[in-house]
CSV table of C-alpha atoms in Angstrom, one decimal:
chain,number,residue,atom,x,y,z
A,1,MET,CA,26.4,181.3,70.8
A,2,LYS,CA,23.9,179.2,70.9
A,3,ARG,CA,21.5,180.8,74.0
A,4,ASN,CA,21.3,177.0,75.8
A,5,LYS,CA,25.1,177.0,75.9
A,6,ILE,CA,25.0,179.2,78.6
A,7,MET,CA,21.6,179.8,80.3
A,8,ALA,CA,21.4,176.9,82.9
A,9,THR,CA,17.4,177.1,84.2
A,10,GLU,CA,15.7,176.4,80.6
A,11,ASN,CA,18.4,173.0,80.3
A,12,LYS,CA,17.9,169.4,78.9
A,13,TYR,CA,20.7,168.2,81.3
A,14,ALA,CA,19.1,169.7,84.7
A,15,GLY,CA,18.7,167.2,87.6
A,16,ASN,CA,22.6,166.3,87.8
A,17,ASN,CA,23.0,167.9,90.8
A,18,LYS,CA,20.0,166.1,92.2
A,19,LEU,CA,21.4,162.7,91.5
A,20,ILE,CA,25.0,162.8,92.6
A,21,THR,CA,25.3,161.6,96.5
A,22,ALA,CA,27.1,162.3,99.8
A,23,GLU,CA,30.3,160.5,98.1
A,24,GLY,CA,30.6,161.9,94.8
A,25,ASN,CA,31.2,165.0,96.3
A,26,GLU,CA,34.5,164.1,98.4
A,27,GLU,CA,34.4,162.5,94.7
A,28,LEU,CA,34.6,166.0,93.6
A,29,ASN,CA,37.5,167.0,95.2
A,30,LYS,CA,40.3,164.4,93.9
A,31,ASP,CA,41.7,165.5,90.6
A,32,THR,CA,40.2,162.5,89.5
A,33,TRP,CA,36.6,161.7,89.1
A,34,ASP,CA,34.5,158.3,88.1
A,35,VAL,CA,31.2,159.1,87.0
A,36,ARG,CA,29.7,156.0,88.6
A,37,VAL,CA,30.8,157.0,91.9
A,38,LEU,CA,29.5,160.3,91.2
A,39,GLY,CA,25.9,158.8,90.9
A,40,ILE,CA,24.9,161.5,87.7
A,41,THR,CA,23.6,159.6,84.8
A,42,TYR,CA,25.8,158.7,81.5
A,43,ILE,CA,26.6,156.2,79.0
A,44,TYR,CA,27.1,153.1,79.9
A,45,THR,CA,27.9,151.4,77.0
A,46,ARG,CA,31.2,153.5,76.5
A,47,ASN,CA,34.5,153.5,78.5
A,48,ASP,CA,34.4,157.0,79.5
A,49,PHE,CA,34.0,156.8,83.1
A,50,HIS,CA,36.7,158.6,84.6
A,51,LEU,CA,37.6,162.4,83.7
A,52,THR,CA,41.2,163.6,84.9
A,53,PHE,CA,42.2,166.9,85.4
A,54,LYS,CA,46.0,165.8,86.7
A,55,ASN,CA,47.4,167.0,82.4
A,56,ILE,CA,46.2,170.3,83.4
A,57,ASP,CA,48.7,173.1,85.3
A,58,ILE,CA,49.0,172.5,88.5
A,59,GLN,CA,48.3,177.2,88.6
A,60,LEU,CA,45.5,176.9,86.3
A,61,ARG,CA,43.4,173.1,87.3
A,62,PRO,CA,41.0,174.9,90.0
A,63,LEU,CA,39.8,177.2,88.0
A,64,LEU,CA,38.8,174.1,84.7
A,65,LYS,CA,37.6,172.0,87.5
A,66,LYS,CA,35.1,175.0,88.8
A,67,TYR,CA,34.0,175.4,85.3
A,68,VAL,CA,33.2,171.8,84.5
A,69,ILE,CA,31.4,171.7,88.0
A,70,ASP,CA,29.5,175.3,87.1
A,71,ARG,CA,28.0,173.3,83.8
A,72,LEU,CA,27.7,169.8,85.0
A,73,PHE,CA,26.3,170.1,88.6
A,74,THR,CA,25.4,173.6,89.7
A,75,LYS,CA,24.0,175.1,86.6
A,76,ASN,CA,23.0,171.3,85.2
A,77,SER,CA,23.8,172.8,81.7
A,78,ILE,CA,26.0,170.0,80.2
A,79,SER,CA,26.4,165.6,80.0
A,80,TRP,CA,28.6,164.2,81.4
A,81,GLN,CA,30.2,162.5,77.8
A,82,THR,CA,30.5,167.1,77.4
A,83,ALA,CA,32.2,167.5,80.1
A,84,ARG,CA,35.0,165.0,79.5
A,85,ASN,CA,34.8,166.3,75.4
A,86,ASP,CA,35.6,170.3,77.2
A,87,VAL,CA,38.2,169.5,79.6
A,88,PHE,CA,40.0,167.2,77.1
A,89,HIS,CA,39.4,170.1,74.2
A,90,LEU,CA,40.9,172.5,76.3
A,91,ARG,CA,43.6,170.9,77.9
A,92,LYS,CA,45.6,172.4,74.9
A,93,PHE,CA,44.1,176.2,75.0
A,94,PHE,CA,45.9,175.4,79.4
A,95,GLU,CA,49.3,174.4,78.4
A,96,PHE,CA,50.1,177.1,76.1
A,97,PHE,CA,48.6,179.6,78.4
A,98,CYS,CA,50.7,178.4,80.9
A,99,LEU,CA,54.0,177.9,78.8
A,100,LYS,CA,53.7,181.4,78.0
A,101,TYR,CA,52.6,182.5,81.8
A,102,PRO,CA,53.8,180.2,84.1
A,103,GLU,CA,53.2,182.3,87.7
A,104,LEU,CA,50.0,183.2,86.6
A,105,ASN,CA,46.7,181.2,88.4
A,106,HIS,CA,44.5,183.8,86.5
A,107,LEU,CA,43.6,184.8,83.0
A,108,LYS,CA,42.7,188.4,83.3
A,109,ASN,CA,44.8,189.6,81.3
A,110,LEU,CA,44.6,187.2,78.2
A,111,GLU,CA,45.3,189.1,74.9
A,112,ARG,CA,43.8,189.3,71.5
A,113,GLY,CA,47.8,188.8,70.4
A,114,ASP,CA,47.5,185.5,73.1
A,115,ILE,CA,44.6,184.2,70.8
A,116,GLU,CA,46.9,185.1,67.3
A,117,GLU,CA,50.0,182.2,68.9
A,118,TYR,CA,47.3,180.0,70.5
A,119,TYR,CA,45.6,179.7,66.5
A,120,ILE,CA,49.7,179.2,65.4
A,121,PHE,CA,50.4,176.9,68.4
A,122,LEU,CA,47.5,174.8,67.3
A,123,LYS,CA,47.6,174.8,63.5
A,124,GLU,CA,51.9,173.4,64.0
A,125,SER,CA,50.4,170.4,66.6
A,126,LYS,CA,50.1,167.4,64.2
A,127,LEU,CA,47.3,165.5,65.4
A,128,GLY,CA,46.9,162.8,68.2
A,129,GLY,CA,44.0,159.9,69.3
A,130,ASN,CA,44.5,155.9,68.6
A,131,ASP,CA,43.2,156.3,65.4
A,132,THR,CA,45.2,155.7,62.9
A,133,LYS,CA,44.0,157.2,59.6
A,134,TYR,CA,44.6,160.8,61.8
A,135,LYS,CA,47.0,159.9,64.4
A,136,GLY,CA,50.2,162.8,63.5
A,137,LYS,CA,48.1,164.0,60.4
A,138,PRO,CA,48.1,168.2,60.2
A,139,SER,CA,46.1,169.9,62.3
A,140,SER,CA,42.7,169.7,60.0
A,141,ASP,CA,40.0,172.9,59.6
A,142,TYR,CA,37.4,170.8,61.6
A,143,TYR,CA,39.7,170.5,64.6
A,144,LEU,CA,41.1,174.2,64.8
A,145,TRP,CA,37.0,175.8,64.5
A,146,ARG,CA,36.4,172.6,67.3
A,147,MET,CA,39.2,173.8,69.6
A,148,ILE,CA,39.0,177.8,69.5
A,149,GLY,CA,35.1,176.6,69.6
A,150,ILE,CA,34.7,175.2,72.7
A,151,LEU,CA,37.8,177.9,73.8
A,152,GLU,CA,34.8,180.3,72.9
A,153,THR,CA,32.2,178.9,75.3
A,154,PHE,CA,34.7,178.7,78.0
A,155,LEU,CA,36.2,182.3,77.7
A,156,THR,CA,32.0,183.6,77.3
A,157,TYR,CA,31.0,181.6,79.8
A,158,ILE,CA,33.6,182.8,82.6
A,159,GLN,CA,33.2,186.7,81.7
A,160,ARG,CA,29.0,186.4,81.5
A,161,TYR,CA,29.1,184.8,85.0
A,162,GLU,CA,32.2,187.7,86.2
A,163,TRP,CA,34.2,184.7,87.5
A,164,GLU,CA,37.3,187.1,89.1
A,165,GLU,CA,39.6,185.0,87.1
A,166,ALA,CA,37.7,185.8,83.7
A,167,PRO,CA,40.0,188.2,81.1
A,168,LEU,CA,39.1,191.5,81.4
A,169,LYS,CA,39.2,192.2,77.8
A,170,GLY,CA,36.1,191.8,76.0
A,171,ILE,CA,34.9,187.7,74.3
A,172,ARG,CA,34.4,190.1,70.9
A,173,ASN,CA,38.0,191.5,71.1
A,174,LEU,CA,40.0,188.0,71.9
A,175,ILE,CA,38.2,186.0,69.4
A,176,TYR,CA,37.1,187.3,65.8
A,177,GLN,CA,34.7,185.5,63.8
A,178,GLU,CA,36.8,184.3,61.4
A,179,ASP,CA,38.9,182.9,63.8
A,180,ARG,CA,36.9,179.8,63.1
A,181,PRO,CA,37.9,178.5,59.8
A,182,ILE,CA,35.2,177.5,57.3
A,183,VAL,CA,34.8,173.9,57.7
A,184,LYS,CA,33.9,172.4,54.4
A,185,ASN,CA,31.0,170.0,53.8
A,186,LYS,CA,31.9,166.3,52.9
A,187,LYS,CA,32.0,165.0,49.7
A,188,ILE,CA,29.1,162.3,49.1
A,189,GLU,CA,32.0,160.3,47.9
A,190,GLU,CA,33.6,160.4,51.4
A,191,TYR,CA,30.5,158.9,53.7
A,192,GLU,CA,30.8,155.1,54.8
A,193,ILE,CA,28.0,152.7,53.7
A,194,ILE,CA,27.7,149.2,54.5
A,195,THR,CA,27.0,148.0,51.5
A,196,ASP,CA,24.9,145.1,49.4
A,197,PHE,CA,28.3,143.6,48.0
A,198,ILE,CA,29.7,143.5,51.7
A,199,TRP,CA,27.3,142.5,53.2
A,200,ALA,CA,26.8,139.5,51.7
A,201,GLN,CA,30.1,138.7,52.8
A,202,VAL,CA,29.6,139.2,56.3
A,203,ILE,CA,26.5,137.1,55.9
A,204,ASP,CA,28.2,134.3,54.0
A,205,ASN,CA,30.6,134.5,57.3
A,206,LEU,CA,28.3,134.6,60.4
A,207,ASP,CA,28.5,131.4,61.2
A,208,LYS,CA,32.4,132.3,62.1
A,209,MET,CA,32.2,135.0,64.6
A,210,ILE,CA,31.6,135.0,68.1
A,211,PRO,CA,27.5,134.2,68.6
A,212,HIS,CA,26.8,136.5,71.3
A,213,TYR,CA,27.7,139.3,69.4
A,214,ILE,CA,25.4,138.2,66.2
A,215,PRO,CA,21.5,139.5,67.4
A,216,ILE,CA,23.4,143.5,67.9
A,217,LEU,CA,24.8,142.5,64.6
A,218,LEU,CA,21.4,141.8,62.6
A,219,ILE,CA,19.9,144.5,64.7
A,220,LEU,CA,21.8,147.6,64.2
A,221,GLU,CA,21.6,146.4,60.8
A,222,SER,CA,17.9,146.0,60.4
A,223,THR,CA,17.0,149.4,62.8
A,224,GLY,CA,19.2,152.3,61.7
A,225,LEU,CA,20.0,152.4,65.6
A,226,ASN,CA,23.4,153.9,66.8
A,227,LEU,CA,24.5,151.3,68.2
A,228,ASN,CA,24.0,152.6,72.3
A,229,ASP,CA,20.6,152.6,71.0
A,230,VAL,CA,20.6,149.0,70.4
A,231,LEU,CA,22.6,148.2,73.5
A,232,THR,CA,20.6,149.6,75.9
A,233,LEU,CA,17.6,148.1,74.3
A,234,ASP,CA,15.2,147.3,77.3
A,235,LEU,CA,13.7,143.4,77.3
A,236,ASP,CA,10.3,144.8,76.6
A,237,CYS,CA,11.0,146.9,73.6
A,238,LEU,CA,9.8,144.5,71.2
A,239,HIS,CA,5.7,145.4,70.6
A,240,GLU,CA,3.3,143.2,67.8
A,241,THR,CA,1.0,145.8,66.2
A,242,SER,CA,-2.5,144.8,63.6
A,243,GLU,CA,0.7,146.1,61.5
A,244,GLY,CA,3.4,143.4,62.5
A,245,PHE,CA,6.5,144.1,65.6
A,246,ARG,CA,8.0,146.8,66.2
A,247,VAL,CA,10.6,148.2,68.6
A,248,LYS,CA,10.7,150.6,71.1
A,249,VAL,CA,13.2,152.4,71.9
A,250,THR,CA,14.4,155.5,74.8
A,251,LYS,CA,15.7,158.4,73.0
A,252,ARG,CA,15.9,162.1,74.4
A,253,ILE,CA,14.5,164.2,72.2
A,254,VAL,CA,11.7,161.9,70.4
A,255,LYS,CA,9.2,160.1,72.4
A,256,ASN,CA,8.1,156.6,72.4
A,257,HIS,CA,9.4,156.1,69.1
A,258,SER,CA,9.6,152.8,67.9
A,259,ILE,CA,11.2,151.2,64.4
A,260,PRO,CA,9.5,148.1,62.8
A,261,VAL,CA,11.0,144.6,62.4
A,262,SER,CA,10.9,142.0,60.0
A,263,ASN,CA,9.4,138.1,61.7
A,264,ASP,CA,13.0,137.6,61.8
A,265,ILE,CA,14.4,140.2,63.7
A,266,ALA,CA,11.7,139.4,66.2
A,267,GLU,CA,12.6,136.2,67.1
A,268,ILE,CA,15.6,136.9,67.6
A,269,ILE,CA,14.7,139.7,70.2
A,270,LYS,CA,12.7,136.8,71.3
A,271,HIS,CA,15.7,134.4,71.7
A,272,GLN,CA,17.6,136.9,73.0
A,273,ARG,CA,14.9,137.9,75.7
A,274,LYS,CA,14.9,134.2,76.7
A,275,ILE,CA,18.4,134.0,76.9
A,276,ILE,CA,19.0,137.0,79.5
A,277,LYS,CA,15.4,136.6,81.8
A,278,THR,CA,17.0,133.2,82.6
A,279,ARG,CA,20.7,133.7,83.1
A,280,PHE,CA,19.4,136.7,85.1
A,281,PRO,CA,16.8,137.3,87.9
A,282,VAL,CA,15.5,140.8,87.7
A,283,GLU,CA,18.1,141.2,90.8
A,284,MET,CA,21.3,140.5,88.0
A,285,ASN,CA,19.6,142.5,85.7
A,286,PRO,CA,18.7,146.3,87.2
A,287,ARG,CA,18.8,148.2,84.1
A,288,ASN,CA,16.3,145.2,82.6
A,289,LEU,CA,19.0,145.0,79.7
A,290,LEU,CA,18.7,143.2,76.9
A,291,PHE,CA,21.8,142.5,76.4
A,292,LEU,CA,24.5,141.2,78.9
A,293,LYS,CA,27.7,139.7,79.0
A,294,THR,CA,27.4,135.9,79.3
A,295,SER,CA,30.3,134.8,79.7
A,296,GLY,CA,33.9,136.1,79.5
A,297,LYS,CA,34.9,138.2,83.0
A,298,ALA,CA,32.1,140.3,83.6
A,299,PRO,CA,28.8,138.1,82.9
A,300,GLY,CA,26.2,140.1,83.6
A,301,LYS,CA,27.9,143.7,83.2
A,302,PRO,CA,26.8,145.4,79.9
A,303,TYR,CA,28.8,145.2,76.4
A,304,LEU,CA,30.9,148.1,75.5
A,305,TYR,CA,30.7,149.9,71.7
A,306,ILE,CA,34.7,150.1,71.8
A,307,SER,CA,34.6,146.1,71.7
A,308,PHE,CA,30.9,146.0,69.9
A,309,TYR,CA,32.8,147.5,66.5
A,310,ARG,CA,36.7,146.1,68.0
A,311,GLN,CA,35.2,142.5,67.3
A,312,LEU,CA,33.5,143.2,64.5
A,313,ASN,CA,36.3,144.8,62.9
A,314,ASN,CA,38.9,142.2,63.6
A,315,PHE,CA,36.1,140.1,61.4
A,316,SER,CA,35.8,141.6,59.3
A,317,LYS,CA,40.2,141.5,59.0
A,318,ASP,CA,39.9,137.4,59.7
A,319,ASN,CA,37.9,136.8,57.1
A,320,ASN,CA,39.1,138.9,54.5
A,321,ILE,CA,35.2,140.7,53.9
A,322,LYS,CA,36.7,143.7,51.0
A,323,ASP,CA,34.8,146.7,49.7
A,324,GLU,CA,33.6,147.1,45.6
A,325,MET,CA,36.9,148.3,45.5
A,326,GLY,CA,39.4,145.4,46.9
A,327,ASN,CA,39.6,147.5,50.0
A,328,SER,CA,39.5,146.5,53.3
A,329,ALA,CA,36.1,146.8,54.7
A,330,HIS,CA,35.7,148.9,57.8
A,331,PHE,CA,32.5,148.8,60.6
A,332,ASN,CA,30.8,152.0,62.7
A,333,SER,CA,27.0,153.5,63.4
A,334,ARG,CA,27.1,155.7,60.3
A,335,ALA,CA,27.7,153.2,57.9
A,336,PHE,CA,24.7,151.1,59.3
A,337,ARG,CA,22.6,153.9,59.9
A,338,ASN,CA,23.5,154.8,56.1
A,339,ARG,CA,22.9,151.8,54.9
A,340,PHE,CA,19.6,152.2,56.5
A,341,GLY,CA,18.0,154.4,55.3
A,342,ILE,CA,19.5,154.3,50.9
A,343,ASN,CA,17.5,150.7,51.3
A,344,GLN,CA,14.3,153.2,53.1
A,345,LEU,CA,14.4,155.0,50.2
A,346,ALA,CA,14.3,152.3,47.7
A,347,SER,CA,11.7,150.6,49.2
A,348,GLY,CA,10.1,153.3,48.6
A,349,LYS,CA,10.0,156.3,51.5
A,350,SER,CA,10.1,159.1,51.1
A,351,VAL,CA,13.2,161.9,53.2
A,352,PRO,CA,10.5,162.6,55.7
A,353,GLU,CA,9.0,159.6,56.9
A,354,VAL,CA,13.0,158.2,57.0
A,355,GLN,CA,14.0,161.0,58.9
A,356,LYS,CA,10.8,160.1,61.0
A,357,LEU,CA,12.7,156.4,61.7
A,358,PHE,CA,15.5,158.0,62.3
A,359,ALA,CA,14.3,160.3,65.1
A,360,THR,CA,16.4,163.5,64.3
A,361,VAL,CA,15.2,166.8,64.6
A,362,THR,CA,16.8,167.8,61.2
A,363,PRO,CA,16.4,165.6,57.9
A,364,TYR,CA,20.2,166.3,57.4
A,365,LEU,CA,20.7,162.6,57.2
A,366,ALA,CA,18.1,162.0,55.3
A,367,MET,CA,19.2,163.8,52.8
A,368,ILE,CA,22.8,162.8,53.1
A,369,CYS,CA,21.2,158.6,52.3
A,370,ALA,CA,18.3,160.3,49.6
A,371,GLN,CA,22.3,162.1,47.7
A,372,ILE,CA,24.8,158.5,48.0
A,373,LYS,CA,21.1,156.5,46.4
A,374,ASP,CA,21.3,159.0,43.5
A,375,ARG,CA,24.9,158.2,43.2
A,376,ASP,CA,24.3,155.1,42.8
A,377,LEU,CA,21.9,154.7,41.2
A,378,ASP,CA,23.2,157.1,38.9
A,379,LYS,CA,26.3,155.3,38.2
A,380,LYS,CA,24.7,151.8,37.8
A,381,TRP,CA,22.9,153.5,35.1
A,382,GLU,CA,26.0,154.5,33.2
A,383,GLU,CA,27.3,150.5,33.4
A,384,THR,CA,24.3,149.2,32.8
A,385,LYS,CA,22.6,150.7,29.9
A,386,GLU,CA,27.1,150.8,28.2
A,387,MET,CA,26.4,146.6,28.1
A,388,TYR,CA,25.0,144.5,25.9
A,389,GLY,CA,22.3,142.8,26.3
A,390,LEU,CA,19.9,139.7,25.5
A,391,ARG,CA,16.3,140.3,24.0
A,392,LEU,CA,13.7,137.0,22.9
A,393,ASN,CA,12.0,137.3,19.6
A,394,PRO,CA,8.4,136.9,21.1
A,395,LEU,CA,7.8,134.3,17.9
A,396,THR,CA,10.7,132.1,17.7
A,397,GLY,CA,12.1,132.4,21.5
A,398,GLU,CA,15.2,133.0,19.6
A,399,THR,CA,18.3,135.5,21.8
A,400,ILE,CA,18.2,139.2,19.9
A,401,THR,CA,21.7,141.7,20.9
A,402,THR,CA,20.1,144.6,22.1
A,403,PHE,CA,20.7,147.4,24.7
A,404,LEU,CA,17.9,148.2,27.5
A,405,GLU,CA,17.4,151.9,26.5
A,406,ASN,CA,16.4,150.7,22.9
A,407,MET,CA,14.3,147.8,24.4
A,408,ALA,CA,12.6,150.6,27.1
A,409,ASP,CA,11.6,152.5,23.4
A,410,GLU,CA,9.8,149.9,22.6
A,411,GLN,CA,8.3,149.9,25.0
A,412,GLY,CA,7.5,152.7,25.5
A,413,ILE,CA,9.3,153.3,28.5
A,414,ASN,CA,10.5,157.3,29.5
A,415,GLN,CA,14.3,157.6,29.8
A,416,GLU,CA,14.8,159.1,32.7
A,417,TRP,CA,11.5,157.2,34.6
A,418,LEU,CA,14.1,154.4,33.1
A,419,ARG,CA,17.2,155.5,35.1
A,420,ARG,CA,15.7,156.1,38.1
A,421,ASN,CA,14.4,153.2,38.1
A,422,HIS,CA,16.4,150.3,36.6
A,423,GLU,CA,17.5,148.6,39.3
A,424,SER,CA,13.3,148.1,40.6
A,425,LEU,CA,12.8,146.1,37.3
A,426,LYS,CA,15.3,143.7,38.0
A,427,MET,CA,14.4,139.9,38.9
A,428,GLU,CA,16.6,137.2,40.0
A,429,HIS,CA,17.0,136.1,36.3
A,430,GLY,CA,16.8,138.6,34.2
A,431,TYR,CA,14.8,142.6,33.9
A,432,CYS,CA,11.5,142.8,32.9
A,433,VAL,CA,11.1,146.1,30.9
A,434,ARG,CA,7.9,146.8,31.1
A,435,PRO,CA,5.5,149.5,31.1
A,436,SER,CA,4.6,149.7,35.1
A,437,GLN,CA,0.8,150.5,33.9
A,438,SER,CA,0.5,147.2,32.2
A,439,HIS,CA,0.1,143.8,33.6
A,440,CYS,CA,2.1,140.4,33.3
A,441,GLN,CA,0.1,138.0,31.8
A,442,TYR,CA,2.6,135.6,32.6
A,443,ILE,CA,1.9,136.4,36.2
A,444,HIS,CA,0.4,132.5,37.7
A,445,GLN,CA,2.5,130.2,35.1
A,446,LEU,CA,5.2,129.6,38.4
A,447,ILE,CA,6.0,126.1,37.1
A,448,GLU,CA,8.6,127.7,34.7
A,449,MET,CA,9.7,131.4,34.7
A,450,PRO,CA,7.6,132.9,32.5
A,451,CYS,CA,9.7,135.3,31.1
A,452,ILE,CA,11.9,132.6,28.8
A,453,HIS,CA,9.4,130.4,28.7
A,454,HIS,CA,6.5,131.7,26.9
A,455,LYS,CA,9.1,134.5,25.2
A,456,CYS,CA,8.2,137.8,26.9
A,457,GLN,CA,9.1,140.2,24.3
A,458,SER,CA,9.6,142.5,27.8
A,459,PHE,CA,12.6,140.5,28.9
A,460,TYR,CA,16.1,141.1,29.0
A,461,VAL,CA,19.2,140.4,30.6
A,462,ASP,CA,22.6,141.1,29.9
A,463,SER,CA,26.5,140.0,31.2
A,464,SER,CA,25.3,141.3,35.3
A,465,PHE,CA,23.3,138.1,35.5
A,466,LEU,CA,26.2,136.1,35.0
A,467,HIS,CA,26.9,134.4,38.5
A,468,TYR,CA,22.7,133.8,38.0
A,469,TYR,CA,22.8,131.4,35.3
A,470,LEU,CA,26.2,129.6,36.1
A,471,ASP,CA,24.3,128.9,39.3
A,472,GLN,CA,21.6,128.0,37.5
A,473,ILE,CA,22.4,125.7,34.9
A,474,SER,CA,25.2,123.9,38.0
A,475,LYS,CA,22.4,122.9,39.9
A,476,MET,CA,19.7,121.9,36.8
A,477,GLU,CA,23.0,119.5,36.2
A,478,ILE,CA,23.4,118.0,39.0
A,479,GLU,CA,20.0,117.5,39.5
A,480,ILE,CA,19.5,116.0,36.0
A,481,GLU,CA,22.4,113.8,37.0
A,482,ARG,CA,20.6,112.8,40.4
A,483,TYR,CA,16.6,112.0,38.4
A,484,LYS,CA,19.0,109.5,36.1
A,485,ASN,CA,20.7,107.7,38.4
A,486,MET,CA,17.3,107.4,40.9
A,487,GLY,CA,15.6,105.6,36.8
A,488,ARG,CA,13.9,109.0,37.0
A,489,TYR,CA,13.8,109.8,33.2
A,490,ARG,CA,11.3,111.9,33.1
A,491,SER,CA,11.7,114.9,35.3
A,492,ALA,CA,15.2,114.4,34.3
A,493,GLU,CA,13.5,114.8,30.4
A,494,ILE,CA,11.2,118.2,32.0
A,495,LEU,CA,14.4,119.7,33.4
A,496,GLU,CA,16.7,119.2,30.2
A,497,PRO,CA,14.8,121.7,28.0
A,498,ARG,CA,15.4,123.9,30.4
A,499,LEU,CA,19.5,123.2,30.6
A,500,PHE,CA,19.3,124.5,27.1
A,501,LYS,CA,17.6,127.4,27.0
A,502,TYR,CA,19.9,128.4,29.7
A,503,ARG,CA,23.1,127.7,28.6
A,504,GLU,CA,21.9,129.1,25.3
A,505,ILE,CA,21.5,132.4,27.0
A,506,LEU,CA,24.7,131.5,28.9
A,507,LYS,CA,26.8,131.6,26.1
A,508,LYS,CA,25.7,134.2,24.5
A,509,ILE,CA,25.9,137.3,27.8
A,510,GLN,CA,29.7,135.2,28.0
A,511,GLY,CA,29.9,136.8,24.1
A,512,ILE,CA,29.3,140.1,24.6
A,513,SER,CA,30.2,141.0,28.0
């Protein structure tokens, strides 16, 4: 049991008892509370405004209300969201207890046998909720772990503070450590991620998205922030430094947290700021938010978390966006954060540096991203090393069939280094299999693709570049036809040798794919 689950004076949520209004105190007498009436801090981008006790049996309802009031206001030890979560998870226990002891309004006589029966009751219950992935499924180990854990916290709390309704038998004689199942860590394959393959489809169809969601989506993808952090960015979040633009984010744990952003994202933020400042004067935007609804039923209100993801997943479905396996792509904050972390690691940042960008207490999330990156790298390497490819004869320019590994050996490149870095060797039109310590002698000759034009011995290409050559050949054919129609035969003549060479390469890699 964590100490700050129980102790009051050292908790980071202190202040609710100072924020509650007179109207809020009256609200506590009701069986359904509205946090907007209470006047305390809450996450206003989530549709979590109400907390109801109406589904708790009448004889034990006062006990649960007393517990929530004590933790939320008297001891200031939990947030509004935690209070809602606790009531939701304790509801099942109160349902079970009231069915067994309908005449009791206390838990004094709670026994170990009751806990064992409750455990069986949970095991036999089906999961609920709106998510079709879980609804109606048997209880999972995580569900049991969560339900027993929150009950243990509740019983420990009321015993520690010697409430008259508390069980007479000690908590350690009621709930055993082994009652909470060991929850297995998720496999790397089970973590969701927005891959480049999926993101390319999103960008291709971006013009079909509802316009006011586009800047939210682009900032979400480029910063690795949770959606709530994006939706609560303030108008003055963008700062220019000597190293470029940064977005400042208000975090409860990490103070003065900021994330570097590209010039393009900075321009999007500037444009959004201009729209909001023009449309909503200060008195209409008291929270100084960067994102407010500009149309619909509630202009001037913040966007809701659930509304954004509903729209994004509808957009995905309407535009038939798929993953690499052909399944419909699904979007959530964790998938976007995983994408950001993997991209940062691929750009050369270390796990501690990515952890700092995530603003997390532990490196767990950054480590998961590193494992996903390594898994994907291994998968791509297994696919790549099995492919036949082509290299160029440095004297004649003729194409020669080979493998990437064989070519790396000739260039003196370590195989393990190649496995981990082969993606970084990719160019638009092929690989540059050149030792990292050597320099490209053609780097400044950019009129023609230097690798092909100079028959570079470090150049390698395989069938993964089919799309590039098909696209380039199509463009060159159009350009040559256009030049001939304009009478610019010299321009057409210059392009034709390049077209010939590209067709030759295309034919060869099609033959070995």
